[in-house]
Amino acid sequence: MRRLISAESVNEGHPDKLADRISDSVLDAILREDPYARVAAETILTTGLALIAGEITCHGYVDFQAIVRQAVRDVGYTDAAYGIDADHSAVLIAVNEQSPDIAMGVDRAQESTSGDDYDRIGAGDQGLMFGYATTETPELMPLPIMLAHRLTRRLAEVRREGVLPYLRPDGKAQVTLAYDGDRATHLDTVVVSAQHDPDIDLEQLRHDVREQVVRPAMPEDLLDESTRFLVNPTGRFVRGGPQADAGLTGRKIIVDTYGGAVPHGGGAFSGKDPTKVDRSASYYARYIAKNVVAAGLAQRCQVQLAYAIGVAHPVGMYVDSFGTSELGDERLSALVTRTFDARPASLIAQLVLRRPIYAAPSADGHFGRAAFPWERTDRAEELRAAALTLA
């Protein structure tokens, strides 16, 4: 059966991604001072203004102004003509301490009398989180979102390296793949929107983006004469970034995860310390799913975790292999539950999350990139061995 599947990515200069970058840069700076800080940093951006709000409890000092301006500079907003820039825009700070009601539930979980250190810390919020892995790509990620991220990374590269010096920081991409069953057969449509200087000829830009961005980033075996290339389909894209569209932390949660291939619990990642299970448990669910697939126990694996605020143990831990596991989902779920400890304090320790590693995944997706600890497959052999006892 032929079907079409699309996925979108936005690059580091998109206003929402710039907001994510700022929030995670604030988080990283605070974690350098205090690994046990509680951080929920939100950023809103508009023309000439960055507003940092949220709840932060930290032992130490960070220069919010300098952090925000450096993040804006690193992304490439260095010219006042862009509507926001590192040196001249206003930076406002509206930060309070974490609510003592929330802190109480995290600091002392319901199970804290058990004597187990990992039972002493409760989840920082209620909610459900999903992790996913598939054999479709070497990264064990869905192909559409990986191709979309390739485009946005390449768009940033040609701007930074001066290959296309007329590009500005904002941009986005989308791919639509044609599938025959579960196999991608060709790229149906590639969409790239690139912000640019006002004096560049539109047809020249379209040609350059096709040749310098799209073709190097896309697999040749998926391109054919029927593939449509839509570059800046609305025409001019001079005004962009927060000048054209307000930016807000946490507004690109599908871009950050699996491109819509599986459900999303709704919680954003950026600006949150690892006691917030919206972030850390989503990372851990990906870690579980990736190890299951790497162990050869399923070709596709979706892990759902659910938490109650102030409770250490997940209230739900479910595995769906979409019929691709010989063990069956019931036994696979039992194996995963027995092997992986998803209590917040435990998963934070396993993945070593109390450190400044969060600005890097704020653009180009949080998954499918080998540098991050939740991408390890170090439990795959353990899972394979354990599965033999169930056979």
Short mmCIF file of C-alpha atoms in Angstrom, two decimals:
data_model
loop_
_atom_site.label_atom_id
_atom_site.label_comp_id
_atom_site.label_asym_id
_atom_site.label_seq_id
_atom_site.Cartn_x
_atom_site.Cartn_y
_atom_site.Cartn_z
CA MET A 1 0.00 0.00 0.00
CA ARG A 2 1.42 3.39 -1.01
CA ARG A 3 1.31 6.16 1.57
CA LEU A 4 2.94 9.53 2.16
CA ILE A 5 4.64 10.52 5.43
CA SER A 6 5.94 14.02 6.18
CA ALA A 7 8.20 15.51 8.84
CA GLU A 8 9.31 19.05 9.58
CA SER A 9 12.42 20.58 11.10
CA VAL A 10 13.34 24.17 11.87
CA ASN A 11 16.86 25.48 12.19
CA GLU A 12 18.67 27.19 15.04
CA GLY A 13 17.63 30.69 13.96
CA HIS A 14 13.89 29.98 13.92
CA PRO A 15 12.34 32.15 16.66
CA ASP A 16 11.04 29.18 18.67
CA LYS A 17 14.37 27.38 18.38
CA LEU A 18 16.25 30.52 19.40
CA ALA A 19 14.00 30.64 22.48
CA ASP A 20 14.83 26.98 23.20
CA ARG A 21 18.55 27.73 22.78
CA ILE A 22 18.39 30.61 25.25
CA SER A 23 16.44 28.60 27.84
CA ASP A 24 18.86 25.68 27.60
CA SER A 25 21.88 28.01 27.71
CA VAL A 26 20.50 29.44 30.95
CA LEU A 27 20.01 25.88 32.25
CA ASP A 28 23.57 24.87 31.34
CA ALA A 29 25.06 27.93 33.01
CA ILE A 30 23.13 27.23 36.20
CA LEU A 31 24.09 23.54 36.24
CA ARG A 32 27.76 24.55 36.01
CA GLU A 33 27.28 26.46 39.25
CA ASP A 34 24.93 24.02 40.96
CA PRO A 35 24.24 20.55 39.51
CA TYR A 36 21.28 20.18 41.89
CA ALA A 37 19.60 23.43 40.89
CA ARG A 38 15.92 23.46 40.02
CA VAL A 39 15.34 25.22 36.72
CA ALA A 40 12.24 25.95 34.68
CA ALA A 41 13.38 28.72 32.33
CA GLU A 42 11.03 30.05 29.67
CA THR A 43 11.96 32.52 26.94
CA ILE A 44 9.73 34.74 24.83
CA LEU A 45 11.20 36.71 21.93
CA THR A 46 9.93 39.52 19.77
CA THR A 47 11.42 42.46 17.91
CA GLY A 48 14.27 43.85 19.98
CA LEU A 49 13.32 41.97 23.15
CA ALA A 50 14.12 38.76 25.01
CA LEU A 51 12.13 38.04 28.17
CA ILE A 52 13.34 35.27 30.48
CA ALA A 53 10.75 34.05 32.97
CA GLY A 54 10.31 31.02 35.17
CA GLU A 55 11.19 29.43 38.47
CA ILE A 56 14.82 28.85 39.41
CA THR A 57 16.41 27.78 42.68
CA CYS A 58 20.21 27.81 42.53
CA HIS A 59 23.19 28.05 44.88
CA GLY A 60 25.49 30.32 42.90
CA TYR A 61 25.36 33.26 40.52
CA VAL A 62 24.86 33.42 36.78
CA ASP A 63 24.84 36.49 34.56
CA PHE A 64 21.53 36.11 32.72
CA GLN A 65 22.20 39.09 30.48
CA ALA A 66 25.52 37.71 29.25
CA ILE A 67 24.12 34.20 28.75
CA VAL A 68 21.20 35.43 26.66
CA ARG A 69 23.32 37.72 24.52
CA GLN A 70 25.92 35.01 23.87
CA ALA A 71 23.23 32.52 22.82
CA VAL A 72 21.77 35.06 20.39
CA ARG A 73 25.26 35.79 19.04
CA ASP A 74 26.12 32.11 18.62
CA VAL A 75 23.03 31.54 16.48
CA GLY A 76 23.97 34.43 14.20
CA TYR A 77 21.76 37.36 15.20
CA THR A 78 24.53 39.95 15.18
CA ASP A 79 23.00 42.73 13.05
CA ALA A 80 20.37 45.19 14.26
CA ALA A 81 18.75 44.93 10.82
CA TYR A 82 17.60 41.40 11.81
CA GLY A 83 15.17 42.87 14.35
CA ILE A 84 16.93 41.23 17.29
CA ASP A 85 20.66 41.12 17.92
CA ALA A 86 23.12 40.22 20.62
CA ASP A 87 24.35 43.71 21.44
CA HIS A 88 21.44 46.12 21.17
CA SER A 89 18.23 44.26 22.03
CA ALA A 90 16.67 44.46 25.48
CA VAL A 91 16.94 41.51 27.85
CA LEU A 92 14.40 41.37 30.69
CA ILE A 93 14.56 38.89 33.56
CA ALA A 94 11.47 37.82 35.52
CA VAL A 95 12.55 34.82 37.59
CA ASN A 96 11.22 33.47 40.90
CA GLU A 97 12.20 30.52 43.08
CA GLN A 98 10.62 27.14 42.50
CA SER A 99 7.30 26.74 44.29
CA PRO A 100 7.85 25.12 47.71
CA ASP A 101 4.83 22.89 47.02
CA ILE A 102 6.56 21.42 43.95
CA ALA A 103 9.94 21.27 45.71
CA MET A 104 8.42 19.32 48.60
CA GLY A 105 7.16 16.56 46.30
CA VAL A 106 10.49 16.28 44.51
CA ASP A 107 12.67 16.45 47.62
CA ARG A 108 10.67 13.89 49.55
CA ALA A 109 8.80 11.29 47.55
CA GLN A 110 5.91 9.26 48.91
CA GLU A 111 8.20 6.23 49.00
CA SER A 112 11.00 8.07 50.87
CA THR A 113 10.65 5.88 53.98
CA SER A 114 11.80 2.76 52.08
CA GLY A 115 15.49 3.37 52.77
CA ASP A 116 16.36 3.27 49.04
CA ASP A 117 18.06 6.51 48.00
CA TYR A 118 16.34 6.41 44.62
CA ASP A 119 12.98 6.37 46.39
CA ARG A 120 13.70 9.68 48.09
CA ILE A 121 13.17 11.87 45.01
CA GLY A 122 9.73 12.14 43.44
CA ALA A 123 8.83 13.08 39.89
CA GLY A 124 8.78 16.83 39.33
CA ASP A 125 5.43 16.67 37.56
CA GLN A 126 2.72 14.33 36.42
CA GLY A 127 2.43 13.33 32.79
CA LEU A 128 3.25 10.74 30.18
CA MET A 129 6.35 10.45 28.03
CA PHE A 130 7.11 8.42 24.92
CA GLY A 131 10.31 6.94 23.54
CA TYR A 132 10.71 5.29 20.17
CA ALA A 133 13.22 3.43 18.04
CA THR A 134 13.02 1.76 14.64
CA THR A 135 15.40 -0.12 12.34
CA GLU A 136 14.52 2.27 9.52
CA THR A 137 17.81 4.20 9.86
CA PRO A 138 21.27 3.51 11.35
CA GLU A 139 20.40 5.95 14.13
CA LEU A 140 17.29 3.83 14.89
CA MET A 141 15.11 6.85 14.13
CA PRO A 142 12.26 7.45 11.66
CA LEU A 143 13.68 8.42 8.26
CA PRO A 144 11.44 11.46 7.58
CA ILE A 145 12.54 13.42 10.66
CA MET A 146 16.20 12.51 10.13
CA LEU A 147 16.09 13.85 6.56
CA ALA A 148 14.33 17.03 7.69
CA HIS A 149 17.06 17.59 10.31
CA ARG A 150 19.74 17.03 7.66
CA LEU A 151 18.28 19.87 5.64
CA THR A 152 18.18 22.36 8.51
CA ARG A 153 21.69 21.45 9.64
CA ARG A 154 22.96 21.93 6.09
CA LEU A 155 21.11 25.23 5.80
CA ALA A 156 22.92 26.47 8.91
CA GLU A 157 26.26 25.12 7.64
CA VAL A 158 26.21 26.94 4.31
CA ARG A 159 25.36 30.18 6.11
CA ARG A 160 28.02 29.81 8.80
CA GLU A 161 30.72 28.68 6.37
CA GLY A 162 30.01 31.47 3.88
CA VAL A 163 28.99 29.12 1.06
CA LEU A 164 25.76 31.11 0.74
CA PRO A 165 26.74 34.34 2.54
CA TYR A 166 23.46 36.08 1.81
CA LEU A 167 21.48 33.73 4.07
CA ARG A 168 20.16 34.91 7.44
CA PRO A 169 19.63 32.76 10.56
CA ASP A 170 15.94 31.81 10.22
CA GLY A 171 14.79 28.84 8.17
CA LYS A 172 12.84 25.61 8.10
CA ALA A 173 12.48 22.44 6.06
CA GLN A 174 10.00 19.66 5.44
CA VAL A 175 10.16 16.35 3.61
CA THR A 176 7.40 14.09 2.35
CA LEU A 177 8.40 10.48 1.69
CA ALA A 178 6.47 7.94 -0.33
CA TYR A 179 6.28 4.50 1.28
CA ASP A 180 5.39 1.10 -0.09
CA GLY A 181 4.35 -0.69 3.07
CA ASP A 182 7.10 0.06 5.60
CA ARG A 183 9.76 0.83 2.98
CA ALA A 184 10.52 4.37 1.77
CA THR A 185 10.59 4.34 -2.03
CA HIS A 186 11.26 7.95 -2.95
CA LEU A 187 11.16 11.56 -1.84
CA ASP A 188 7.88 13.01 -2.99
CA THR A 189 8.40 16.64 -1.90
CA VAL A 190 11.21 18.66 -0.32
CA VAL A 191 10.40 22.08 1.10
CA VAL A 192 13.03 24.58 2.26
CA SER A 193 12.37 28.14 3.40
CA ALA A 194 15.54 30.17 3.92
CA GLN A 195 15.75 33.73 5.25
CA HIS A 196 17.96 35.91 3.07
CA ASP A 197 19.34 39.39 2.47
CA PRO A 198 17.02 41.73 0.53
CA ASP A 199 19.18 42.10 -2.57
CA ILE A 200 19.53 38.43 -3.59
CA ASP A 201 17.69 37.34 -6.72
CA LEU A 202 14.99 34.82 -5.82
CA GLU A 203 15.74 32.45 -8.68
CA GLN A 204 19.44 32.48 -7.78
CA LEU A 205 18.57 31.63 -4.18
CA ARG A 206 16.31 28.78 -5.27
CA HIS A 207 19.03 27.35 -7.49
CA ASP A 208 21.70 27.70 -4.80
CA VAL A 209 19.58 26.09 -2.09
CA ARG A 210 18.69 23.15 -4.34
CA GLU A 211 22.34 22.57 -5.26
CA GLN A 212 24.10 23.47 -2.00
CA VAL A 213 21.54 22.40 0.60
CA VAL A 214 19.02 19.90 -0.76
CA ARG A 215 21.10 17.67 -3.00
CA PRO A 216 24.05 17.21 -0.58
CA ALA A 217 21.64 16.42 2.27
CA MET A 218 19.23 14.04 0.54
CA PRO A 219 19.95 10.38 -0.39
CA GLU A 220 20.36 10.13 -4.16
CA ASP A 221 18.54 6.80 -4.31
CA LEU A 222 15.36 8.48 -3.01
CA LEU A 223 15.42 11.33 -5.53
CA ASP A 224 13.81 10.84 -8.93
CA GLU A 225 12.27 12.89 -11.72
CA SER A 226 8.98 13.13 -9.85
CA THR A 227 10.48 14.72 -6.70
CA ARG A 228 9.20 18.25 -6.17
CA PHE A 229 11.55 20.92 -4.81
CA LEU A 230 9.82 23.89 -3.20
CA VAL A 231 12.34 26.54 -2.13
CA ASN A 232 10.91 29.68 -0.54
CA PRO A 233 7.51 28.88 -2.02
CA THR A 234 5.99 32.18 -0.83
CA GLY A 235 8.78 34.19 -2.50
CA ARG A 236 10.82 36.69 -0.46
CA PHE A 237 11.82 35.77 3.08
CA VAL A 238 13.78 38.80 4.26
CA ARG A 239 12.05 39.54 7.52
CA GLY A 240 12.36 36.54 9.80
CA GLY A 241 13.27 35.43 13.29
CA PRO A 242 11.56 37.09 16.27
CA GLN A 243 10.97 40.22 14.18
CA ALA A 244 8.49 38.34 11.99
CA ASP A 245 7.08 35.85 14.47
CA ALA A 246 7.35 35.81 18.27
CA GLY A 247 9.45 32.97 19.60
CA LEU A 248 8.55 30.84 22.61
CA THR A 249 10.28 28.01 24.43
CA GLY A 250 8.77 24.57 23.91
CA ARG A 251 6.70 25.21 20.82
CA LYS A 252 8.42 22.69 18.54
CA ILE A 253 7.94 19.46 20.48
CA ILE A 254 7.33 17.28 17.40
CA VAL A 255 10.46 18.65 15.72
CA ASP A 256 12.36 17.85 18.93
CA THR A 257 11.25 14.21 18.99
CA TYR A 258 10.14 11.84 16.23
CA GLY A 259 8.44 14.02 13.64
CA GLY A 260 4.97 12.72 14.42
CA ALA A 261 5.83 9.04 13.95
CA VAL A 262 4.52 8.21 17.44
CA PRO A 263 2.41 9.97 20.09
CA HIS A 264 3.78 12.80 22.22
CA GLY A 265 2.94 13.34 25.88
CA GLY A 266 2.79 17.10 25.35
CA GLY A 267 5.61 18.21 27.64
CA ALA A 268 8.43 20.31 26.21
CA PHE A 269 12.12 19.80 27.02
CA SER A 270 14.06 23.04 26.88
CA GLY A 271 14.84 25.05 29.99
CA LYS A 272 14.01 22.20 32.38
CA ASP A 273 16.41 20.53 34.80
CA PRO A 274 16.36 16.70 34.91
CA THR A 275 14.00 16.43 37.87
CA LYS A 276 11.34 17.47 35.35
CA VAL A 277 10.33 14.12 33.92
CA ASP A 278 8.89 15.82 30.84
CA ARG A 279 12.48 15.98 29.76
CA SER A 280 14.47 13.30 31.56
CA ALA A 281 11.91 10.50 31.31
CA SER A 282 11.45 11.19 27.59
CA TYR A 283 15.20 10.74 27.24
CA TYR A 284 15.03 7.55 29.27
CA ALA A 285 12.12 6.18 27.25
CA ARG A 286 14.19 6.70 24.10
CA TYR A 287 17.12 4.95 25.82
CA ILE A 288 14.94 1.95 26.63
CA ALA A 289 13.39 1.76 23.17
CA LYS A 290 16.74 2.09 21.42
CA ASN A 291 18.30 -0.70 23.48
CA VAL A 292 15.34 -3.00 22.78
CA VAL A 293 15.72 -2.49 19.04
CA ALA A 294 19.53 -2.67 19.17
CA ALA A 295 19.19 -5.98 21.01
CA GLY A 296 17.16 -7.35 18.09
CA LEU A 297 14.09 -7.89 20.27
CA ALA A 298 11.86 -5.74 18.03
CA GLN A 299 12.13 -3.88 14.74
CA ARG A 300 10.03 -1.03 16.16
CA CYS A 301 9.58 -0.19 19.81
CA GLN A 302 7.53 2.47 21.55
CA VAL A 303 7.91 2.94 25.30
CA GLN A 304 5.39 4.93 27.33
CA LEU A 305 6.15 6.10 30.87
CA ALA A 306 3.68 7.84 33.16
CA TYR A 307 4.36 9.62 36.46
CA ALA A 308 2.55 11.26 39.36
CA ILE A 309 4.10 14.35 40.91
CA GLY A 310 5.92 13.53 44.13
CA VAL A 311 5.98 9.78 43.43
CA ALA A 312 9.26 8.08 42.53
CA HIS A 313 8.07 4.95 40.75
CA PRO A 314 6.33 5.39 37.39
CA VAL A 315 2.61 4.74 37.59
CA GLY A 316 2.78 3.24 34.11
CA MET A 317 5.44 1.60 31.93
CA TYR A 318 4.21 0.13 28.65
CA VAL A 319 5.89 -1.26 25.54
CA ASP A 320 4.41 -1.55 22.05
CA SER A 321 6.41 -3.40 19.40
CA PHE A 322 3.76 -3.01 16.68
CA GLY A 323 3.80 -6.76 16.18
CA THR A 324 7.54 -6.87 15.41
CA SER A 325 8.71 -8.71 18.56
CA GLU A 326 8.79 -12.51 18.76
CA LEU A 327 8.48 -12.21 22.53
CA GLY A 328 5.15 -10.43 22.30
CA ASP A 329 4.42 -7.14 24.00
CA GLU A 330 3.40 -8.60 27.36
CA ARG A 331 6.66 -10.46 27.89
CA LEU A 332 8.68 -7.64 26.35
CA SER A 333 7.07 -5.18 28.77
CA ALA A 334 7.89 -7.47 31.70
CA LEU A 335 11.50 -7.71 30.53
CA VAL A 336 11.84 -3.95 30.17
CA THR A 337 10.23 -3.28 33.56
CA ARG A 338 12.61 -5.73 35.22
CA THR A 339 15.70 -4.35 33.47
CA PHE A 340 15.24 -0.58 33.53
CA ASP A 341 14.79 1.52 36.68
CA ALA A 342 12.77 4.56 35.60
CA ARG A 343 12.59 6.30 38.97
CA PRO A 344 13.73 9.92 38.41
CA ALA A 345 16.77 9.75 40.71
CA SER A 346 17.86 6.48 39.12
CA LEU A 347 17.49 7.53 35.49
CA ILE A 348 19.25 10.84 36.24
CA ALA A 349 22.18 8.86 37.66
CA GLN A 350 22.23 6.31 34.83
CA LEU A 351 22.34 8.97 32.11
CA VAL A 352 24.43 11.44 34.19
CA LEU A 353 21.99 14.26 33.51
CA ARG A 354 23.03 16.77 36.19
CA ARG A 355 25.52 18.48 33.89
CA PRO A 356 25.52 21.22 31.24
CA ILE A 357 24.72 19.26 28.07
CA TYR A 358 21.43 20.81 27.04
CA ALA A 359 22.15 23.71 24.69
CA ALA A 360 23.48 21.34 22.02
CA PRO A 361 20.24 19.38 21.41
CA SER A 362 18.10 22.54 21.48
CA ALA A 363 18.26 22.54 17.66
CA ASP A 364 18.28 19.68 15.12
CA GLY A 365 16.40 17.28 17.39
CA HIS A 366 17.10 15.65 20.74
CA PHE A 367 17.27 12.10 19.37
CA GLY A 368 19.31 10.24 16.79
CA ARG A 369 22.59 12.00 17.65
CA ALA A 370 25.29 9.76 19.10
CA ALA A 371 26.84 12.41 21.38
CA PHE A 372 24.07 12.24 23.94
CA PRO A 373 23.91 9.63 26.74
CA TRP A 374 20.32 8.58 26.04
CA GLU A 375 21.51 7.36 22.63
CA ARG A 376 23.77 4.67 24.07
CA THR A 377 22.98 1.01 23.39
CA ASP A 378 25.01 -0.29 26.32
CA ARG A 379 22.12 -2.40 27.70
CA ALA A 380 21.42 -4.29 24.48
CA GLU A 381 23.53 -7.34 25.33
CA GLU A 382 21.99 -7.52 28.80
CA LEU A 383 18.52 -7.46 27.24
CA ARG A 384 19.43 -10.19 24.73
CA ALA A 385 20.70 -12.44 27.51
CA ALA A 386 17.66 -11.78 29.67
CA ALA A 387 15.32 -12.51 26.78
CA LEU A 388 16.76 -16.02 26.45
CA THR A 389 15.46 -16.82 29.92
CA LEU A 390 11.95 -15.94 28.75
CA ALA A 391 12.07 -18.08 25.61
#
